[in-house]
mmCIF file of C-alpha atoms in Angstrom:
data_model
loop_
_atom_site.group_PDB
_atom_site.id
_atom_site.type_symbol
_atom_site.label_atom_id
_atom_site.label_comp_id
_atom_site.label_asym_id
_atom_site.label_seq_id
_atom_site.Cartn_x
_atom_site.Cartn_y
_atom_site.Cartn_z
ATOM 1 C CA GLY X 34 0.496 12.340 13.338
ATOM 2 C CA ASP X 35 2.234 9.221 12.055
ATOM 3 C CA SER X 36 4.508 9.735 9.059
ATOM 4 C CA VAL X 37 7.144 8.031 6.919
ATOM 5 C CA THR X 38 10.083 9.528 4.941
ATOM 6 C CA GLN X 39 12.064 7.763 2.486
ATOM 7 C CA MET X 40 14.728 8.938 0.167
ATOM 8 C CA GLU X 41 13.640 10.418 -3.129
ATOM 9 C CA GLY X 42 14.421 8.673 -6.422
ATOM 10 C CA PRO X 43 14.985 7.613 -8.795
ATOM 11 C CA VAL X 44 17.929 5.330 -7.749
ATOM 12 C CA THR X 45 19.902 4.030 -10.809
ATOM 13 C CA LEU X 46 22.357 1.104 -10.364
ATOM 14 C CA SER X 47 24.220 -1.395 -12.161
ATOM 15 C CA GLU X 48 23.771 -5.073 -11.728
ATOM 16 C CA GLU X 49 25.476 -6.427 -8.696
ATOM 17 C CA ALA X 50 25.843 -3.156 -7.038
ATOM 18 C CA PHE X 51 24.852 -2.569 -3.324
ATOM 19 C CA LEU X 52 21.453 -1.034 -2.671
ATOM 20 C CA THR X 53 20.376 1.245 0.235
ATOM 21 C CA ILE X 54 17.026 2.750 0.438
ATOM 22 C CA ASN X 55 16.836 5.147 3.498
ATOM 23 C CA CYS X 56 13.563 5.236 5.518
ATOM 24 C CA THR X 57 12.806 7.084 8.732
ATOM 25 C CA TYR X 58 9.450 7.252 10.595
ATOM 26 C CA THR X 59 7.554 9.392 13.087
ATOM 27 C CA ALA X 60 4.946 7.579 15.165
ATOM 28 C CA THR X 61 3.608 7.079 18.696
ATOM 29 C CA GLY X 62 5.095 4.012 20.371
ATOM 30 C CA TYR X 63 6.679 1.386 18.327
ATOM 31 C CA PRO X 64 4.789 0.393 15.177
ATOM 32 C CA SER X 65 5.353 -2.545 13.026
ATOM 33 C CA LEU X 66 7.316 -1.426 9.981
ATOM 34 C CA PHE X 67 7.226 -2.903 6.232
ATOM 35 C CA TRP X 68 8.643 -2.479 2.883
ATOM 36 C CA TYR X 69 6.442 -3.037 -0.097
ATOM 37 C CA VAL X 70 7.430 -3.493 -3.551
ATOM 38 C CA GLN X 71 5.525 -2.567 -6.666
ATOM 39 C CA TYR X 72 6.653 -3.955 -9.975
ATOM 40 C CA PRO X 73 5.444 -2.334 -13.147
ATOM 41 C CA GLY X 74 1.757 -2.641 -13.823
ATOM 42 C CA GLU X 75 1.160 -4.512 -10.698
ATOM 43 C CA GLY X 76 -0.140 -3.955 -7.195
ATOM 44 C CA LEU X 77 2.032 -3.872 -3.971
ATOM 45 C CA GLN X 78 3.521 -6.936 -2.512
ATOM 46 C CA LEU X 79 4.894 -7.257 0.987
ATOM 47 C CA LEU X 80 8.784 -7.583 0.755
ATOM 48 C CA LEU X 81 9.395 -7.822 4.406
ATOM 49 C CA LYS X 82 8.466 -6.505 7.919
ATOM 50 C CA ALA X 83 9.677 -6.150 11.373
ATOM 51 C CA THR X 84 7.367 -5.933 14.358
ATOM 52 C CA LYS X 85 9.700 -4.744 17.187
ATOM 53 C CA ALA X 86 12.713 -3.075 17.774
ATOM 54 C CA ASP X 87 16.015 -4.668 16.640
ATOM 55 C CA ASP X 88 14.053 -7.075 14.580
ATOM 56 C CA LYS X 89 15.650 -7.783 10.976
ATOM 57 C CA GLY X 90 13.272 -8.526 8.210
ATOM 58 C CA SER X 91 14.537 -10.320 5.294
ATOM 59 C CA ASN X 92 13.339 -11.788 2.052
ATOM 60 C CA LYS X 93 14.784 -12.401 -1.516
ATOM 61 C CA GLY X 94 18.241 -11.127 -0.474
ATOM 62 C CA PHE X 95 16.764 -7.656 0.919
ATOM 63 C CA GLU X 96 17.187 -6.841 4.412
ATOM 64 C CA ALA X 97 16.074 -4.191 6.963
ATOM 65 C CA THR X 98 16.432 -3.475 10.575
ATOM 66 C CA TYR X 99 14.164 -1.840 13.003
ATOM 67 C CA ARG X 100 16.160 0.783 14.743
ATOM 68 C CA LYS X 101 14.175 2.621 17.374
ATOM 69 C CA GLU X 102 17.138 4.744 18.484
ATOM 70 C CA THR X 103 17.276 6.274 15.097
ATOM 71 C CA THR X 104 13.556 5.708 14.149
ATOM 72 C CA SER X 105 14.741 4.103 10.840
ATOM 73 C CA PHE X 106 14.157 1.151 8.815
ATOM 74 C CA HIS X 107 16.630 1.224 5.905
ATOM 75 C CA LEU X 108 16.329 -1.312 3.073
ATOM 76 C CA GLU X 109 19.582 -3.050 1.958
ATOM 77 C CA LYS X 110 20.519 -5.606 -0.599
ATOM 78 C CA GLY X 111 24.038 -6.761 -1.263
ATOM 79 C CA SER X 112 23.796 -7.466 -4.982
ATOM 80 C CA VAL X 113 20.800 -6.188 -6.988
ATOM 81 C CA GLN X 114 19.648 -7.605 -10.166
ATOM 82 C CA VAL X 115 17.743 -6.227 -13.181
ATOM 83 C CA SER X 116 14.656 -8.071 -11.913
ATOM 84 C CA ASP X 117 14.744 -5.781 -8.725
ATOM 85 C CA SER X 118 13.676 -2.823 -10.795
ATOM 86 C CA ALA X 119 10.538 -1.598 -9.125
ATOM 87 C CA VAL X 120 9.067 1.142 -6.814
ATOM 88 C CA TYR X 121 9.707 0.434 -3.054
ATOM 89 C CA PHE X 122 7.508 1.706 -0.411
ATOM 90 C CA CYS X 123 8.350 2.043 3.387
ATOM 91 C CA ALA X 124 5.239 1.816 5.635
ATOM 92 C CA LEU X 125 4.122 1.629 9.143
ATOM 93 C CA ILE X 126 0.686 0.431 10.627
ATOM 94 C CA ASN X 127 -0.929 3.399 12.336
ATOM 95 C CA GLN X 128 -1.612 3.355 16.046
ATOM 96 C CA ALA X 129 -5.313 2.470 15.588
ATOM 97 C CA GLY X 130 -4.222 -0.578 13.488
ATOM 98 C CA THR X 131 -6.754 0.828 10.751
ATOM 99 C CA ALA X 132 -4.279 1.841 7.972
ATOM 100 C CA LEU X 133 -0.908 1.592 6.451
ATOM 101 C CA ILE X 134 0.931 4.928 6.331
ATOM 102 C CA PHE X 135 3.283 4.977 3.186
ATOM 103 C CA GLY X 136 6.348 6.788 2.431
ATOM 104 C CA LYS X 137 6.190 8.534 -1.153
ATOM 105 C CA GLY X 138 8.113 5.530 -2.607
ATOM 106 C CA THR X 139 11.541 5.240 -4.326
ATOM 107 C CA THR X 140 11.909 4.106 -7.828
ATOM 108 C CA LEU X 141 14.963 1.587 -8.433
ATOM 109 C CA SER X 142 16.181 0.991 -11.814
ATOM 110 C CA VAL X 143 18.918 -1.513 -12.315
ATOM 111 C CA SER X 144 20.786 -1.890 -15.700
ATOM 112 C CA SER X 145 22.854 -4.746 -16.988
ATOM 113 C CA GLU G 295 -5.542 -18.676 -6.157
ATOM 114 C CA ALA G 296 -5.808 -16.286 -3.259
ATOM 115 C CA GLN G 297 -6.289 -12.723 -4.741
ATOM 116 C CA VAL G 298 -7.840 -9.340 -4.696
ATOM 117 C CA THR G 299 -9.486 -8.385 -7.859
ATOM 118 C CA GLN G 300 -10.541 -4.931 -9.160
ATOM 119 C CA ASN G 301 -12.400 -3.809 -12.091
ATOM 120 C CA PRO G 302 -12.208 -2.001 -14.279
ATOM 121 C CA ARG G 303 -8.289 -1.917 -14.580
ATOM 122 C CA TYR G 304 -8.449 1.200 -16.695
ATOM 123 C CA LEU G 305 -11.180 4.036 -16.949
ATOM 124 C CA ILE G 306 -11.484 7.278 -18.503
ATOM 125 C CA THR G 307 -14.641 9.256 -17.684
ATOM 126 C CA VAL G 308 -16.058 12.743 -17.628
ATOM 127 C CA THR G 309 -16.866 15.074 -14.775
ATOM 128 C CA GLY G 310 -19.970 14.123 -12.992
ATOM 129 C CA LYS G 311 -20.562 10.761 -14.407
ATOM 130 C CA LYS G 312 -21.130 8.416 -11.519
ATOM 131 C CA LEU G 313 -18.762 5.423 -11.413
ATOM 132 C CA THR G 314 -18.141 2.428 -9.260
ATOM 133 C CA VAL G 315 -14.918 0.577 -8.886
ATOM 134 C CA THR G 316 -15.411 -2.952 -7.784
ATOM 135 C CA CYS G 317 -13.126 -4.890 -5.367
ATOM 136 C CA SER G 318 -13.459 -8.591 -4.377
ATOM 137 C CA GLN G 319 -11.225 -10.810 -2.449
ATOM 138 C CA ASN G 320 -11.543 -14.666 -1.941
ATOM 139 C CA MET G 321 -9.458 -15.033 1.211
ATOM 140 C CA ASN G 322 -12.401 -14.511 3.615
ATOM 141 C CA HIS G 323 -10.724 -11.547 5.049
ATOM 142 C CA GLU G 324 -12.500 -9.379 7.592
ATOM 143 C CA TYR G 325 -10.652 -6.050 6.728
ATOM 144 C CA MET G 326 -10.733 -4.213 3.463
ATOM 145 C CA SER G 327 -9.385 -0.755 2.446
ATOM 146 C CA TRP G 328 -9.118 1.595 -0.510
ATOM 147 C CA TYR G 329 -5.981 3.580 -1.286
ATOM 148 C CA ARG G 330 -5.140 6.188 -3.910
ATOM 149 C CA GLN G 331 -1.672 6.536 -5.176
ATOM 150 C CA ASP G 332 -0.405 9.761 -6.537
ATOM 151 C CA PRO G 333 3.017 10.875 -7.847
ATOM 152 C CA GLY G 334 5.021 12.512 -5.041
ATOM 153 C CA LEU G 335 2.321 11.659 -2.396
ATOM 154 C CA GLY G 336 2.591 7.688 -2.184
ATOM 155 C CA LEU G 337 -0.372 5.848 -1.084
ATOM 156 C CA ARG G 338 -3.172 7.497 0.998
ATOM 157 C CA GLN G 339 -6.141 5.675 2.593
ATOM 158 C CA ILE G 340 -9.606 6.753 1.399
ATOM 159 C CA TYR G 341 -11.990 4.346 3.329
ATOM 160 C CA TYR G 342 -11.539 1.046 5.232
ATOM 161 C CA SER G 343 -13.971 -1.761 6.570
ATOM 162 C CA MET G 344 -13.356 -3.772 9.536
ATOM 163 C CA ASN G 345 -16.193 -6.200 8.688
ATOM 164 C CA VAL G 346 -19.599 -6.374 7.019
ATOM 165 C CA GLU G 347 -21.576 -3.185 7.455
ATOM 166 C CA VAL G 348 -18.657 -1.458 9.206
ATOM 167 C CA THR G 349 -17.041 1.213 7.375
ATOM 168 C CA ASP G 350 -15.016 4.338 8.379
ATOM 169 C CA LYS G 351 -13.029 7.235 6.844
ATOM 170 C CA GLY G 352 -9.389 7.228 6.067
ATOM 171 C CA ASP G 353 -7.244 10.225 5.516
ATOM 172 C CA VAL G 354 -8.722 11.369 2.068
ATOM 173 C CA PRO G 355 -12.554 10.321 1.967
ATOM 174 C CA GLU G 356 -13.998 13.437 0.321
ATOM 175 C CA GLY G 357 -15.901 12.587 -2.892
ATOM 176 C CA TYR G 358 -15.949 9.012 -2.289
ATOM 177 C CA LYS G 359 -18.418 6.350 -0.892
ATOM 178 C CA VAL G 360 -18.147 2.842 -0.014
ATOM 179 C CA SER G 361 -20.413 -0.042 1.164
ATOM 180 C CA ARG G 362 -19.668 -3.468 2.623
ATOM 181 C CA LYS G 363 -22.868 -5.530 2.251
ATOM 182 C CA GLU G 364 -20.848 -8.815 1.733
ATOM 183 C CA LYS G 365 -17.618 -9.913 3.270
ATOM 184 C CA ARG G 366 -15.856 -10.408 -0.071
ATOM 185 C CA ASN G 367 -16.816 -7.316 -1.896
ATOM 186 C CA PHE G 368 -15.933 -3.670 -1.192
ATOM 187 C CA PRO G 369 -17.090 -1.328 -3.944
ATOM 188 C CA LEU G 370 -15.583 2.327 -4.285
ATOM 189 C CA ILE G 371 -18.292 4.950 -5.556
ATOM 190 C CA LEU G 372 -17.511 8.191 -7.091
ATOM 191 C CA GLU G 373 -20.995 9.822 -7.254
ATOM 192 C CA SER G 374 -19.749 13.087 -9.033
ATOM 193 C CA PRO G 375 -16.217 12.482 -10.211
ATOM 194 C CA SER G 376 -13.925 15.447 -10.553
ATOM 195 C CA PRO G 377 -10.473 15.700 -12.457
ATOM 196 C CA ASN G 378 -8.671 15.831 -8.956
ATOM 197 C CA GLN G 379 -9.827 12.307 -8.622
ATOM 198 C CA THR G 380 -7.675 11.256 -11.396
ATOM 199 C CA SER G 381 -5.428 8.615 -9.704
ATOM 200 C CA LEU G 382 -4.400 4.969 -9.376
ATOM 201 C CA TYR G 383 -6.650 3.291 -6.950
ATOM 202 C CA PHE G 384 -5.701 0.153 -5.029
ATOM 203 C CA CYS G 385 -7.849 -2.234 -2.774
ATOM 204 C CA ALA G 386 -6.367 -4.178 -0.038
ATOM 205 C CA SER G 387 -7.626 -6.918 2.325
ATOM 206 C CA SER G 388 -6.294 -8.784 5.424
ATOM 207 C CA PHE G 389 -7.661 -10.847 8.104
ATOM 208 C CA SER G 390 -7.141 -8.115 10.552
ATOM 209 C CA PRO G 391 -5.097 -4.908 10.616
ATOM 210 C CA SER G 392 -4.565 -4.590 14.338
ATOM 211 C CA GLY G 393 -2.740 -6.436 16.900
ATOM 212 C CA THR G 394 -0.451 -9.176 15.315
ATOM 213 C CA PHE G 395 -0.001 -7.802 11.680
ATOM 214 C CA TYR G 396 -1.591 -10.014 9.098
ATOM 215 C CA GLU G 397 -0.212 -9.193 5.557
ATOM 216 C CA GLN G 398 -2.338 -6.780 3.617
ATOM 217 C CA TYR G 399 -3.017 -8.278 -0.080
ATOM 218 C CA PHE G 400 -3.262 -5.635 -2.683
ATOM 219 C CA GLY G 401 -5.263 -5.803 -5.759
ATOM 220 C CA PRO G 402 -3.561 -4.944 -9.352
ATOM 221 C CA GLY G 403 -4.979 -1.247 -9.189
ATOM 222 C CA THR G 404 -7.334 0.901 -11.144
ATOM 223 C CA ARG G 405 -6.044 3.755 -13.324
ATOM 224 C CA LEU G 406 -8.865 6.312 -13.348
ATOM 225 C CA THR G 407 -8.840 9.407 -15.631
ATOM 226 C CA VAL G 408 -11.406 12.205 -15.110
ATOM 227 C CA THR G 409 -11.639 14.845 -17.740
#
């Protein structure tokens, strides 16, 4: 079945450092891919998405490119801020279109 | 304000005592869903609903029930809670999950502890 694998955390960075969180997927066809962010004590928010191969999703300085050759959707940001500290989830929509399939989440902690 | 609300936000209960977690959305969404979040497992779908009176099982439905009598509400029912249902629960909604993706909006979560 469909699955998402993302790098284990926690990831600890200093402010202004470069961020990469790796995400790979297994799925039938080419599903839409997403990154969600969960700030402490809150629900999940959609951070960015890509609906087809080679699409680049971007938002709030974060970017991710849909790579079908490597079945990957890595999240990057050039300069992280303390306010980016959160849990990040990579996800895809299942083939039936009835559920998001999530990775296990990566905790990011940014210190000043 | 467009939102998904859940109640209660926190609940501690004992094994076997029936409980209901409510979920309500004010965006006229057709699709609603329940997920549970557990450490090291990410989020897993419990049940979903494509519209009023239409519900179906997700990946981990055992021990849960749902109903969708009104478009805006999608309560999660635990008729006989057990300790392995201790988790963080999220309700989500969207216009439609299939075809062109419509963003799923998540509620703030309900932290349930079953002793």
